Amino acid sequence: MHEFSIVNALLEMCEQNAKDHNMAKVTKVEIKIGKLSGVEPHLLETAFNTFKEDSMCHDAEFVMHLQEVVVHCPECQKNVIIEENVFQCPTCKSTECTVVDGEEMYLMRLEME
Ligand SMILES: [Zn+2]
């Protein structure tokens, strides 16, 4: 499953961070999931809770923030949140919009001790 490999990479990243800071364990992991990232939050959480047992994240709280898709409209010169898969400015109907947020999944914050 897609989410399992993501979680493996995420756990490795957390452990590396903990080691870099000479921490014993990770207590909280906060990630941001863009709605266009293709990541299913529910599956990701399940995968995290399954794999964390053998890692430095075994006691970690897992917090997910869902990020809306934001595009920049060159006509209106502003950023707007759009509904999924409709890449058009809701104000001027321009289709020249570029996605500026909501495409990726990344680690936002780690708490360690
Ligand atoms: Zn516009």
Short mmCIF file of C-alpha atoms and ligand atoms in Angstrom, two decimals:
data_model
loop_
_atom_site.label_atom_id
_atom_site.label_comp_id
_atom_site.label_asym_id
_atom_site.label_seq_id
_atom_site.Cartn_x
_atom_site.Cartn_y
_atom_site.Cartn_z
CA MET A 1 0.00 0.00 0.00
CA HIS A 2 1.15 3.49 -0.91
CA GLU A 3 0.65 4.81 2.62
CA PHE A 4 2.91 2.17 4.16
CA SER A 5 5.95 3.30 2.22
CA ILE A 6 5.16 6.92 3.08
CA VAL A 7 5.01 6.06 6.76
CA ASN A 8 8.30 4.16 6.59
CA ALA A 9 9.97 7.21 5.10
CA LEU A 10 8.29 9.44 7.67
CA LEU A 11 9.42 7.30 10.60
CA GLU A 12 12.97 7.28 9.26
CA MET A 13 12.89 11.05 8.99
CA CYS A 14 11.63 11.34 12.59
CA GLU A 15 14.33 9.02 13.91
CA GLN A 16 17.03 10.88 12.04
CA ASN A 17 15.80 14.14 13.55
CA ALA A 18 15.71 12.67 17.04
CA LYS A 19 19.25 11.32 16.65
CA ASP A 20 20.51 14.62 15.29
CA HIS A 21 19.21 16.34 18.41
CA ASN A 22 20.31 13.60 20.82
CA MET A 23 16.74 12.89 21.84
CA ALA A 24 15.53 9.58 23.24
CA LYS A 25 12.14 9.51 21.61
CA VAL A 26 9.57 11.35 19.57
CA THR A 27 6.44 12.44 21.44
CA LYS A 28 4.49 14.18 18.72
CA VAL A 29 4.49 14.12 14.93
CA GLU A 30 2.56 16.74 13.00
CA ILE A 31 2.20 16.46 9.28
CA LYS A 32 0.44 18.42 6.62
CA ILE A 33 -1.44 16.56 3.91
CA GLY A 34 -2.40 18.39 0.77
CA LYS A 35 -5.74 17.36 -0.68
CA LEU A 36 -3.99 16.77 -3.99
CA SER A 37 -1.19 14.70 -2.49
CA GLY A 38 -3.02 11.44 -3.11
CA VAL A 39 -2.51 10.45 0.51
CA GLU A 40 -5.49 9.00 2.29
CA PRO A 41 -5.36 10.41 5.87
CA HIS A 42 -7.23 7.50 7.44
CA LEU A 43 -4.91 4.92 5.87
CA LEU A 44 -1.87 6.96 6.77
CA GLU A 45 -2.88 7.10 10.42
CA THR A 46 -3.48 3.34 10.48
CA ALA A 47 -0.09 2.72 8.88
CA PHE A 48 1.62 5.06 11.33
CA ASN A 49 0.09 3.35 14.33
CA THR A 50 1.07 -0.04 12.93
CA PHE A 51 4.72 0.78 12.21
CA LYS A 52 5.52 3.15 15.05
CA GLU A 53 5.84 0.29 17.58
CA ASP A 54 9.35 -0.61 16.46
CA SER A 55 10.58 2.96 16.19
CA MET A 56 11.47 5.95 18.33
CA CYS A 57 7.94 7.18 17.62
CA HIS A 58 6.22 4.42 19.59
CA ASP A 59 4.74 6.91 22.09
CA ALA A 60 4.18 9.66 19.60
CA GLU A 61 0.91 11.40 19.05
CA PHE A 62 0.08 11.64 15.36
CA VAL A 63 -1.55 14.86 14.21
CA MET A 64 -2.65 15.46 10.63
CA HIS A 65 -3.54 18.80 9.14
CA LEU A 66 -5.45 18.73 5.90
CA GLN A 67 -4.41 21.41 3.47
CA GLU A 68 -6.92 22.82 1.00
CA VAL A 69 -5.83 23.28 -2.58
CA VAL A 70 -4.72 26.87 -3.11
CA VAL A 71 -4.06 28.35 -6.54
CA HIS A 72 -2.68 31.68 -7.61
CA CYS A 73 -4.71 33.50 -10.23
CA PRO A 74 -2.56 35.76 -12.45
CA GLU A 75 -5.63 37.77 -13.52
CA CYS A 76 -6.86 38.60 -10.01
CA GLN A 77 -3.32 38.62 -8.57
CA LYS A 78 -4.37 36.64 -5.56
CA ASN A 79 -4.44 33.19 -4.04
CA VAL A 80 -7.74 31.37 -3.82
CA ILE A 81 -8.85 28.05 -2.36
CA ILE A 82 -10.48 25.86 -4.97
CA GLU A 83 -12.67 22.81 -4.88
CA GLU A 84 -10.89 19.61 -5.75
CA ASN A 85 -9.98 19.08 -9.40
CA VAL A 86 -11.48 22.34 -10.65
CA PHE A 87 -8.44 24.37 -11.59
CA GLN A 88 -10.23 27.53 -12.41
CA CYS A 89 -10.39 30.87 -10.64
CA PRO A 90 -13.83 31.16 -9.01
CA THR A 91 -13.85 34.92 -9.55
CA CYS A 92 -12.70 35.50 -13.14
CA LYS A 93 -12.88 31.90 -14.43
CA SER A 94 -9.29 32.04 -15.59
CA THR A 95 -7.72 28.64 -16.18
CA GLU A 96 -4.19 30.04 -15.99
CA CYS A 97 -4.02 29.38 -12.26
CA THR A 98 -0.99 27.70 -10.75
CA VAL A 99 -1.18 25.51 -7.69
CA VAL A 100 0.69 27.04 -4.74
CA ASP A 101 -0.42 24.77 -1.92
CA GLY A 102 -2.18 21.47 -1.26
CA GLU A 103 -0.08 19.25 -3.53
CA GLU A 104 2.29 17.78 -1.03
CA MET A 105 2.55 15.93 2.20
CA TYR A 106 5.29 16.95 4.57
CA LEU A 107 6.47 16.92 8.12
CA MET A 108 5.44 20.15 9.84
CA ARG A 109 6.60 19.70 13.37
CA LEU A 110 8.23 17.22 15.73
CA GLU A 111 8.24 17.14 19.49
CA MET A 112 10.96 15.09 21.13
CA GLU A 113 12.36 14.39 24.53
ZN ZN B 1 -9.06 35.21 -11.15
#
